[in-house]
Coordinates of C-alpha atoms in Angstrom, one line a residue:
X1 CA 82.5 107.2 123.3
X2 CA 86.1 106.0 122.8
X3 CA 88.5 105.2 125.6
X4 CA 90.4 108.0 127.3
X5 CA 94.1 108.4 126.5
X6 CA 96.2 107.4 129.5
X7 CA 98.0 110.2 131.2
X8 CA 101.5 110.6 129.9
X9 CA 101.0 108.4 126.9
X10 CA 102.3 109.7 123.7
X11 CA 100.4 109.0 120.5
X12 CA 102.6 108.2 117.6
X13 CA 102.3 108.3 114.3
X14 CA 108.5 89.7 95.0
X15 CA 113.5 84.0 92.0
X16 CA 116.4 83.7 93.8
X17 CA 119.8 84.6 92.3
X18 CA 121.7 82.3 89.9
X19 CA 125.2 81.5 91.4
X20 CA 127.4 84.4 90.7
X21 CA 130.7 83.4 89.1
X22 CA 132.7 86.3 90.6
X23 CA 133.2 85.9 94.3
X24 CA 133.6 89.6 94.8
X25 CA 129.9 90.1 93.8
X26 CA 128.4 87.6 96.3
X27 CA 128.1 89.9 99.3
X28 CA 126.7 92.8 97.2
X29 CA 124.2 90.7 95.4
X30 CA 123.2 88.9 98.7
X31 CA 122.4 92.1 100.5
X32 CA 120.1 93.3 97.7
X33 CA 118.6 89.9 97.1
X34 CA 117.7 89.3 100.7
X35 CA 115.5 92.3 100.8
X36 CA 113.7 91.4 97.6
X37 CA 113.4 87.8 98.6
X38 CA 111.8 88.6 101.9
X39 CA 109.3 90.9 100.2
X40 CA 108.5 88.3 97.6
X41 CA 107.8 85.6 100.2
X42 CA 105.4 87.8 102.0
X43 CA 103.6 88.7 98.9
X44 CA 103.0 85.5 96.8
X45 CA 103.1 82.4 99.1
X46 CA 99.7 81.1 100.0
X47 CA 98.7 80.9 103.7
X48 CA 98.6 77.5 105.3
X49 CA 95.1 77.4 106.7
X50 CA 92.5 74.9 107.6
X51 CA 89.9 74.1 105.0
X52 CA 87.1 76.3 106.4
X53 CA 85.3 78.0 103.6
X54 CA 82.0 79.2 102.4
X55 CA 80.8 79.3 98.8
X56 CA 79.3 82.1 96.8
X57 CA 77.9 82.0 93.3
X58 CA 79.8 84.0 90.6
X59 CA 78.0 83.5 87.3
X60 CA 78.0 79.7 86.8
X61 CA 80.9 79.1 89.1
X62 CA 81.3 78.7 92.9
X63 CA 84.2 80.4 94.5
X64 CA 85.4 79.5 98.0
X65 CA 85.8 82.3 100.5
X66 CA 88.5 81.5 103.1
X67 CA 87.2 82.7 106.5
X68 CA 89.9 81.0 108.6
X69 CA 92.4 82.9 110.7
X70 CA 96.0 82.0 110.6
X71 CA 98.0 82.7 113.8
X72 CA 101.4 82.8 112.0
X73 CA 100.2 85.4 109.6
X74 CA 98.7 87.5 112.4
X75 CA 101.8 87.3 114.5
X76 CA 104.0 88.3 111.5
X77 CA 101.8 91.4 111.2
X78 CA 102.2 92.0 114.9
X79 CA 106.0 91.8 114.6
X80 CA 106.3 94.1 111.5
X81 CA 103.9 96.8 112.7
X82 CA 104.1 96.7 116.4
X83 CA 100.6 95.6 117.0
X84 CA 99.2 94.8 120.4
X85 CA 98.2 91.3 121.4
X86 CA 94.4 92.0 121.2
X87 CA 93.3 93.7 118.0
X88 CA 90.2 94.6 116.1
X89 CA 90.1 92.5 113.0
X90 CA 87.9 92.7 109.9
X91 CA 88.0 90.8 106.6
X92 CA 85.8 91.5 103.6
X93 CA 85.8 90.0 100.1
X94 CA 85.1 92.5 97.4
X95 CA 83.9 91.2 94.1
X96 CA 84.6 93.6 91.2
X97 CA 82.7 93.6 88.0
X98 CA 84.6 95.0 85.0
X99 CA 82.1 96.9 82.9
X100 CA 82.2 99.3 79.9
X101 CA 82.0 102.4 82.2
X102 CA 84.2 105.3 82.9
X103 CA 86.3 105.4 86.0
X104 CA 84.4 107.1 88.7
X105 CA 86.2 109.2 91.3
X106 CA 83.6 108.0 93.9
X107 CA 81.2 105.0 93.6
X108 CA 78.5 104.8 96.2
X109 CA 77.6 101.2 97.3
X110 CA 74.2 100.6 99.0
X111 CA 75.6 98.0 101.4
X112 CA 77.7 98.0 104.6
X113 CA 81.4 97.3 104.5
X114 CA 81.4 95.7 107.9
X115 CA 77.7 94.9 108.8
X116 CA 78.7 93.2 112.1
X117 CA 81.6 95.4 113.0
X118 CA 84.9 93.9 113.9
X119 CA 86.1 90.7 115.7
X120 CA 88.3 91.3 118.8
X121 CA 91.0 88.6 118.5
X122 CA 94.2 87.6 120.3
X123 CA 96.9 87.3 117.7
X124 CA 98.6 84.6 119.7
X125 CA 95.5 82.5 120.2
X126 CA 93.0 83.5 117.5
X127 CA 89.7 81.7 116.9
X128 CA 89.5 79.3 113.9
X129 CA 87.5 81.8 111.8
X130 CA 86.4 85.3 111.4
X131 CA 83.1 86.9 110.3
X132 CA 82.8 86.4 106.6
X133 CA 79.9 88.2 105.0
X134 CA 79.0 87.6 101.4
X135 CA 81.2 89.5 99.0
X136 CA 80.6 93.2 98.4
X137 CA 79.9 93.8 94.7
X138 CA 81.4 96.9 93.1
X139 CA 81.6 98.1 89.5
X140 CA 84.9 99.1 87.9
X141 CA 85.9 100.2 84.5
X142 CA 87.2 97.7 82.0
X143 CA 90.7 99.2 82.1
X144 CA 93.8 97.4 80.8
X145 CA 96.2 95.3 82.8
X146 CA 99.9 96.0 83.3
X147 CA 100.7 92.6 81.7
X148 CA 99.4 93.9 78.3
X149 CA 101.3 97.1 78.0
X150 CA 103.9 97.8 75.3
X151 CA 106.1 100.6 76.6
X152 CA 108.8 100.2 74.0
X153 CA 108.4 103.8 73.0
X154 CA 109.9 104.9 76.3
X155 CA 113.5 105.1 77.5
X156 CA 114.0 106.3 81.1
X157 CA 117.1 107.8 82.7
X158 CA 117.8 107.9 86.5
X159 CA 120.9 108.9 88.5
X160 CA 121.3 107.6 92.0
X161 CA 123.8 105.7 94.3
X162 CA 124.3 102.1 95.0
X163 CA 123.8 102.9 98.7
X164 CA 120.2 104.1 98.1
X165 CA 119.5 101.1 95.9
X166 CA 120.5 98.7 98.7
X167 CA 118.9 100.5 101.6
X168 CA 115.7 98.7 102.7
X169 CA 114.0 102.0 103.3
X170 CA 115.0 103.8 100.1
X171 CA 115.7 101.0 97.7
X172 CA 113.5 101.6 94.6
X173 CA 114.2 98.6 92.4
X174 CA 111.0 96.7 93.3
X175 CA 109.0 99.8 92.6
X176 CA 110.8 100.3 89.2
X177 CA 109.7 96.8 88.3
X178 CA 106.1 97.9 88.3
X179 CA 106.6 100.3 85.4
X180 CA 109.5 98.6 83.6
X181 CA 108.1 95.0 83.5
X182 CA 104.8 93.3 82.8
X183 CA 104.4 92.1 86.4
X184 CA 105.4 88.6 85.4
X185 CA 109.2 88.9 85.3
X186 CA 109.5 90.1 81.7
X187 CA 110.2 93.6 80.3
X188 CA 107.3 95.6 79.1
X189 CA 109.5 97.1 76.4
X190 CA 110.6 100.2 78.3
X191 CA 114.3 100.7 78.8
X192 CA 116.3 102.3 81.6
X193 CA 119.7 104.0 81.6
X194 CA 120.9 104.0 85.2
X195 CA 123.8 106.1 86.3
X196 CA 125.3 105.1 89.7
X197 CA 127.4 107.8 91.3
X198 CA 130.8 106.6 92.5
X199 CA 129.8 102.9 92.1
X200 CA 132.5 100.2 91.8
X201 CA 132.5 97.7 88.9
X202 CA 131.2 95.1 91.3
X203 CA 128.3 97.2 92.4
X204 CA 127.4 98.1 88.8
X205 CA 127.4 94.4 87.8
X206 CA 125.4 93.3 90.9
X207 CA 122.8 95.9 90.1
X208 CA 122.6 95.0 86.4
X209 CA 122.4 91.3 87.2
X210 CA 119.6 91.8 89.8
X211 CA 117.5 94.0 87.6
X212 CA 118.0 91.7 84.6
X213 CA 116.7 88.7 86.7
X214 CA 113.7 90.8 87.6
X215 CA 112.9 91.3 83.9
X216 CA 114.1 94.9 83.5
X217 CA 115.8 96.2 80.3
X218 CA 118.6 98.2 81.9
X219 CA 122.0 99.5 81.1
X220 CA 124.1 100.6 84.1
X221 CA 126.9 103.2 83.9
X222 CA 129.2 104.8 86.5
X223 CA 129.0 108.5 87.3
X224 CA 131.4 110.8 89.1
X225 CA 130.4 112.8 92.2
X226 CA 133.2 115.3 91.5
X227 CA 131.0 116.6 88.6
X228 CA 128.5 119.1 89.8
X229 CA 125.1 117.5 90.5
X230 CA 123.3 119.8 88.1
X231 CA 125.7 119.0 85.3
X232 CA 125.4 115.3 86.0
X233 CA 121.6 115.6 85.7
X234 CA 121.8 117.5 82.4
X235 CA 124.2 114.9 81.1
X236 CA 121.4 112.2 81.4
X237 CA 119.7 113.6 78.3
X238 CA 122.7 113.1 75.9
X239 CA 123.1 109.6 77.4
X240 CA 119.5 108.8 76.7
X241 CA 119.7 110.2 73.2
X242 CA 122.8 108.1 72.5
X243 CA 121.0 105.0 73.6
X244 CA 117.8 105.9 71.8
X245 CA 119.7 105.4 68.5
X246 CA 119.9 101.7 69.1
X247 CA 116.1 101.3 69.5
X248 CA 113.3 103.3 68.0
X249 CA 112.1 105.2 71.0
X250 CA 109.6 108.1 70.8
X251 CA 110.1 109.7 74.2
X252 CA 113.1 110.0 76.6
X253 CA 112.2 110.4 80.2
X254 CA 114.3 111.8 83.0
X255 CA 113.0 111.2 86.6
X256 CA 114.2 110.6 90.1
X257 CA 114.9 107.3 91.8
X258 CA 111.7 107.8 93.9
X259 CA 109.4 108.5 90.9
X260 CA 106.6 106.0 90.4
X261 CA 104.4 105.5 87.4
X262 CA 101.3 103.5 88.4
X263 CA 99.4 103.4 85.1
X264 CA 101.6 102.8 82.0
X265 CA 98.7 102.4 79.7
X266 CA 97.2 105.7 80.7
X267 CA 100.6 107.4 80.4
X268 CA 101.1 106.1 76.9
X269 CA 97.6 107.0 75.9
X270 CA 98.3 110.6 77.0
X271 CA 101.6 110.8 75.1
X272 CA 99.9 109.4 72.0
X273 CA 98.0 112.6 71.7
X274 CA 101.2 114.5 70.9
X275 CA 103.4 114.4 67.8
X276 CA 106.6 112.8 68.9
X277 CA 108.3 113.9 65.6
X278 CA 108.2 117.5 66.8
X279 CA 110.2 119.2 69.5
X280 CA 108.5 118.5 72.9
X281 CA 109.5 119.2 76.5
X282 CA 106.7 118.0 78.7
X283 CA 106.2 117.8 82.5
X284 CA 104.5 119.6 85.3
X285 CA 105.1 122.2 88.0
X286 CA 105.7 121.7 91.7
X287 CA 102.4 121.8 93.6
X288 CA 104.0 124.5 95.8
X289 CA 103.8 127.9 94.2
X290 CA 106.7 129.0 96.3
X291 CA 108.9 126.5 94.4
X292 CA 107.7 127.9 91.1
X293 CA 108.6 131.4 92.3
X294 CA 111.9 130.2 93.6
X295 CA 113.1 127.9 90.7
X296 CA 111.0 129.1 87.8
X297 CA 108.3 128.0 85.4
X298 CA 109.7 124.6 84.4
X299 CA 109.2 120.8 84.6
X300 CA 110.1 119.5 88.0
X301 CA 112.1 116.3 87.6
X302 CA 110.6 114.2 90.3
X303 CA 107.3 114.1 88.5
X304 CA 109.1 113.0 85.3
X305 CA 110.3 115.1 82.4
X306 CA 109.4 113.9 78.9
X307 CA 111.4 114.8 75.7
X308 CA 110.7 113.9 72.1
X309 CA 113.8 112.5 70.4
X310 CA 114.2 115.5 68.0
X311 CA 114.4 117.9 70.9
X312 CA 116.8 115.6 72.8
X313 CA 119.1 115.6 69.8
X314 CA 119.2 119.4 69.8
X315 CA 119.8 119.7 73.5
X316 CA 122.5 117.1 73.4
X317 CA 124.4 119.2 70.8
X318 CA 124.2 122.1 73.2
X319 CA 125.5 120.2 76.3
X320 CA 128.9 121.8 76.4
X321 CA 127.7 125.4 76.2
X322 CA 124.8 124.7 78.6
X323 CA 127.0 123.3 81.3
X324 CA 129.7 125.9 81.7
X325 CA 130.7 127.2 85.1
X326 CA 128.7 130.4 84.4
X327 CA 125.5 128.4 83.4
X328 CA 125.8 126.3 86.5
X329 CA 126.1 129.4 88.6
X330 CA 123.0 130.8 87.0
X331 CA 121.1 127.7 87.9
X332 CA 121.6 128.4 91.7
X333 CA 118.7 130.2 93.2
X334 CA 120.0 130.0 96.7
X335 CA 119.4 126.3 97.2
X336 CA 122.5 125.2 95.2
X337 CA 122.7 124.6 91.5
X338 CA 119.5 122.9 90.2
X339 CA 119.5 120.4 87.4
X340 CA 115.9 121.2 86.4
X341 CA 116.9 124.9 86.1
X342 CA 120.0 124.1 84.0
X343 CA 117.9 121.9 81.7
X344 CA 115.2 124.5 81.3
X345 CA 117.7 127.3 80.6
X346 CA 119.4 125.1 77.9
X347 CA 116.1 124.6 76.2
X348 CA 114.7 128.1 76.5
X349 CA 118.0 129.9 75.6
X350 CA 118.7 127.8 72.5
X351 CA 115.2 126.9 71.1
X352 CA 111.7 128.3 70.9
X353 CA 110.3 125.2 72.8
X354 CA 108.4 125.9 76.0
X355 CA 107.0 123.5 78.5
X356 CA 103.9 121.5 77.7
X357 CA 102.0 120.8 80.9
X358 CA 101.0 117.2 81.8
X359 CA 99.0 117.9 84.9
X360 CA 98.4 114.3 85.9
X361 CA 102.1 114.0 86.7
X362 CA 102.8 114.9 90.3
X363 CA 106.0 116.2 91.9
X364 CA 104.3 116.0 95.3
X365 CA 106.3 118.7 97.2
X366 CA 104.1 118.2 100.2
X367 CA 104.9 117.4 103.8
X368 CA 102.9 115.8 106.6
X369 CA 100.1 113.3 106.3
X370 CA 99.5 112.8 102.5
X371 CA 96.1 111.1 103.0
X372 CA 94.1 114.0 101.6
X373 CA 95.9 113.6 98.3
X374 CA 95.7 109.9 98.0
X375 CA 92.1 109.7 99.3
X376 CA 90.8 112.3 96.7
X377 CA 89.9 109.8 94.0
X378 CA 92.7 111.0 91.9
X379 CA 94.2 109.0 89.0
X380 CA 97.8 110.1 89.0
X381 CA 100.3 109.3 86.2
X382 CA 103.3 109.8 88.4
X383 CA 104.0 110.0 92.2
X384 CA 107.1 111.2 93.9
X385 CA 108.6 112.0 97.4
X386 CA 106.9 109.0 99.1
X387 CA 110.0 107.7 100.9
X388 CA 109.8 109.8 104.0
X389 CA 112.6 112.0 105.3
X390 CA 111.2 115.5 105.1
X391 CA 108.6 114.3 102.7
X392 CA 105.6 112.0 103.1
X393 CA 105.4 108.2 103.4
X394 CA 103.2 106.1 101.1
X395 CA 103.4 102.6 99.5
X396 CA 102.4 103.0 95.9
X397 CA 104.0 99.7 94.7
X398 CA 101.9 97.8 97.3
X399 CA 98.8 99.9 96.4
X400 CA 99.3 99.3 92.6
X401 CA 99.2 95.5 93.0
X402 CA 95.4 95.9 92.7
X403 CA 95.9 96.8 89.0
X404 CA 96.9 93.1 88.3
X405 CA 93.4 92.0 89.3
X406 CA 90.8 94.7 88.2
X407 CA 92.9 96.9 85.9
X408 CA 94.9 100.1 86.0
X409 CA 91.9 102.3 86.8
X410 CA 91.2 100.6 90.1
X411 CA 94.3 102.2 91.8
X412 CA 93.1 104.9 94.2
X413 CA 89.5 104.5 93.0
X414 CA 87.0 105.3 95.8
X415 CA 84.0 103.3 97.1
X416 CA 81.7 104.8 99.7
X417 CA 79.6 102.3 101.7
X418 CA 76.4 102.6 103.5
X419 CA 78.1 102.4 106.9
X420 CA 80.2 105.5 106.3
X421 CA 83.4 103.9 105.1
X422 CA 85.4 105.1 102.1
X423 CA 87.8 102.7 100.5
X424 CA 90.6 104.5 98.6
X425 CA 91.8 101.5 96.8
X426 CA 95.4 100.8 97.5
X427 CA 95.8 103.5 100.1
X428 CA 93.3 103.5 102.9
X429 CA 90.0 102.4 104.4
X430 CA 88.6 105.4 106.3
X431 CA 85.6 105.4 108.7
X432 CA 83.6 108.5 109.4
X433 CA 81.7 107.6 112.5
X434 CA 79.6 110.9 112.5
X435 CA 78.7 110.6 108.8
X436 CA 80.1 111.8 105.5
X437 CA 78.9 115.4 105.7
X438 CA 81.6 117.1 103.6
X439 CA 82.4 117.5 100.0
X440 CA 84.2 114.4 98.7
X441 CA 85.3 116.3 95.6
X442 CA 87.8 118.4 97.5
X443 CA 91.1 117.2 98.9
X444 CA 91.2 117.1 102.7
X445 CA 94.1 119.3 103.5
X446 CA 95.9 116.9 105.8
X447 CA 99.3 118.0 104.4
X448 CA 101.2 121.2 104.0
X449 CA 104.0 123.0 102.1
X450 CA 107.6 123.6 103.3
X451 CA 109.5 125.5 104.3
X452 CA 106.9 128.2 104.1
X453 CA 103.2 127.4 104.3
X454 CA 100.8 130.3 103.8
X455 CA 97.7 128.1 103.6
X456 CA 97.2 128.8 99.9
X457 CA 100.6 127.6 98.4
X458 CA 99.1 124.4 97.0
X459 CA 95.8 125.7 95.8
X460 CA 96.9 126.6 92.2
X461 CA 97.8 123.0 91.4
X462 CA 95.6 121.0 93.7
X463 CA 92.7 123.3 94.3
X464 CA 91.5 124.7 97.6
X465 CA 91.3 122.0 100.1
X466 CA 88.6 121.3 102.8
X467 CA 89.5 121.4 106.5
X468 CA 91.4 118.4 107.9
X469 CA 89.5 115.9 110.1
X470 CA 92.5 115.0 112.0
X471 CA 91.9 115.0 115.8
X472 CA 88.2 115.8 115.4
X473 CA 86.7 112.4 116.2
X474 CA 85.1 112.4 112.8
X475 CA 87.6 110.1 111.0
X476 CA 89.8 107.1 111.6
X477 CA 91.8 105.4 108.9
X478 CA 93.4 102.0 108.3
X479 CA 96.3 102.6 105.9
X480 CA 97.7 100.1 103.4
X481 CA 100.9 98.4 104.4
X482 CA 101.0 95.2 102.4
X483 CA 99.4 93.8 99.2
X484 CA 99.9 90.7 97.2
X485 CA 98.6 88.9 94.2
X486 CA 97.5 85.4 95.3
X487 CA 97.0 82.2 93.4
X488 CA 94.0 82.4 91.3
X489 CA 94.5 86.2 90.6
X490 CA 92.8 87.7 93.7
X491 CA 94.5 90.5 95.6
X492 CA 94.8 90.6 99.3
X493 CA 95.3 94.0 100.9
X494 CA 96.3 94.5 104.5
X495 CA 95.4 97.9 106.1
X496 CA 96.6 98.8 109.6
X497 CA 95.3 101.3 112.1
X498 CA 97.2 101.9 115.4
X499 CA 95.0 102.5 118.5
X500 CA 97.4 105.2 119.8
X501 CA 97.6 107.1 116.5
X502 CA 97.2 110.7 117.6
X503 CA 95.3 111.6 114.4
X504 CA 92.3 109.5 115.4
X505 CA 91.6 111.2 118.7
X506 CA 89.6 114.1 119.9
X507 CA 89.2 116.3 123.0
X508 CA 86.0 116.4 125.1
X509 CA 85.5 117.5 128.7
X510 CA 89.1 118.6 129.0
X511 CA 90.3 115.1 128.2
X512 CA 91.8 113.4 125.1
X513 CA 89.8 110.4 123.8
X514 CA 90.6 107.8 121.2
X515 CA 88.0 106.7 118.6
X516 CA 89.3 103.1 118.9
X517 CA 91.1 101.7 121.9
X518 CA 92.8 98.8 120.1
X519 CA 95.0 98.4 117.1
X520 CA 93.1 97.4 114.0
X521 CA 93.7 95.2 111.0
X522 CA 91.5 95.3 107.9
X523 CA 92.0 92.8 105.1
X524 CA 90.3 93.3 101.8
X525 CA 90.4 90.4 99.3
X526 CA 89.5 91.5 95.8
X527 CA 87.9 88.7 93.6
X528 CA 86.2 88.6 90.2

């Protein structure tokens, strides 16, 4: 049995800049740079550890496994995530084998993930080493790497503010680098038209310079907040079309600043099934049927809206008549004028084109704990609303680092081990102490809809979900916080579980109990 919850305790939930000639840019560039530089340091610098290793055979080569514990690393995790001094710690090397197989939603492995459980360690005085079982072997599909993608067919458009870009919590530039570069500081061919609302010339230049140094092909323009938001949104398409004339693009994409595309090869493969020389308006609905009823049958912009160039040309010619005061008024369904509605009306009222559904795009209009979605074995083509606020919190950029090691299909692929753990690669490591006696093919309904949740709002898009295991004592989860590609190409993932996380508790005998009484750190190191 776990330990009782103390009375009254609440359980809670990638180099540097070149010198900038203009002095007026220094402070602006510095604030953005410092955030990226800190993130970079944490991700790619090797640990300084003693040479305490064991060796395993991998074909005809021996690969050292580092079993040492580094106090500086552990203490930095403690500081960042509020860990207690004494923690449960587990490390496991996972050796993936890239085979000519299809991606499986769930792969069962007939071995334990942690055959000897966890080490209890003091982060300020850790032992020299930790338990280091031989690598766990897992099969994965031979899917392509981000470094090989040619996304020159795509031109993206985003409107946001300099303030959001420079905010450590909401800044999306690092995440954009995943789908706009090859992961090695060079453009993957995709372009971005970025409109910054009410930005100064200095802010525009600082943003352009930073993104250029990160390898992104971007053009940055000012935008005026005195123009109605819905009209500003609609104006992105003519801006994209104007830019598309300079390079031979096939698709123009409008999305939000918190839209993330984890698998560019898969996205391009999907688009290749369509004839880009025809008129195409492609996207997906909100998961919440209430939002479809409220706003209409249309592409919801956070998931990404894709246009063929011929259609973009037509809609651009209709911009003036589609953005009159009357049309803007008609786009207001009680929640203020909506850009997605204004766009849909312009298309539907002036052409015979209707929405082509791309169901692997995800608007993610969900609230609460998103684990059930990310732990379902899904292979999403887009993600959205993961920055918190009223929406959920997730770390898809960190999670998608695994794609640089074992390929795009590895992201969110699941592995079930003999000791009742399920790895949702790049999101969580979940333990089911009473066994896995539920359908792994249904989403655990850990999340809800807002503002009105009738229990079935999300079923049309996501399917009926199984009952949540929160506060049942049947599940505890370590969630991904950090991930980095290390020297040699391995990927180290750090998953954290807080001992006082209310989700991993249960009631028995009139008392509340915790499944684990200490904070926990799980580090998975993926090798080939």
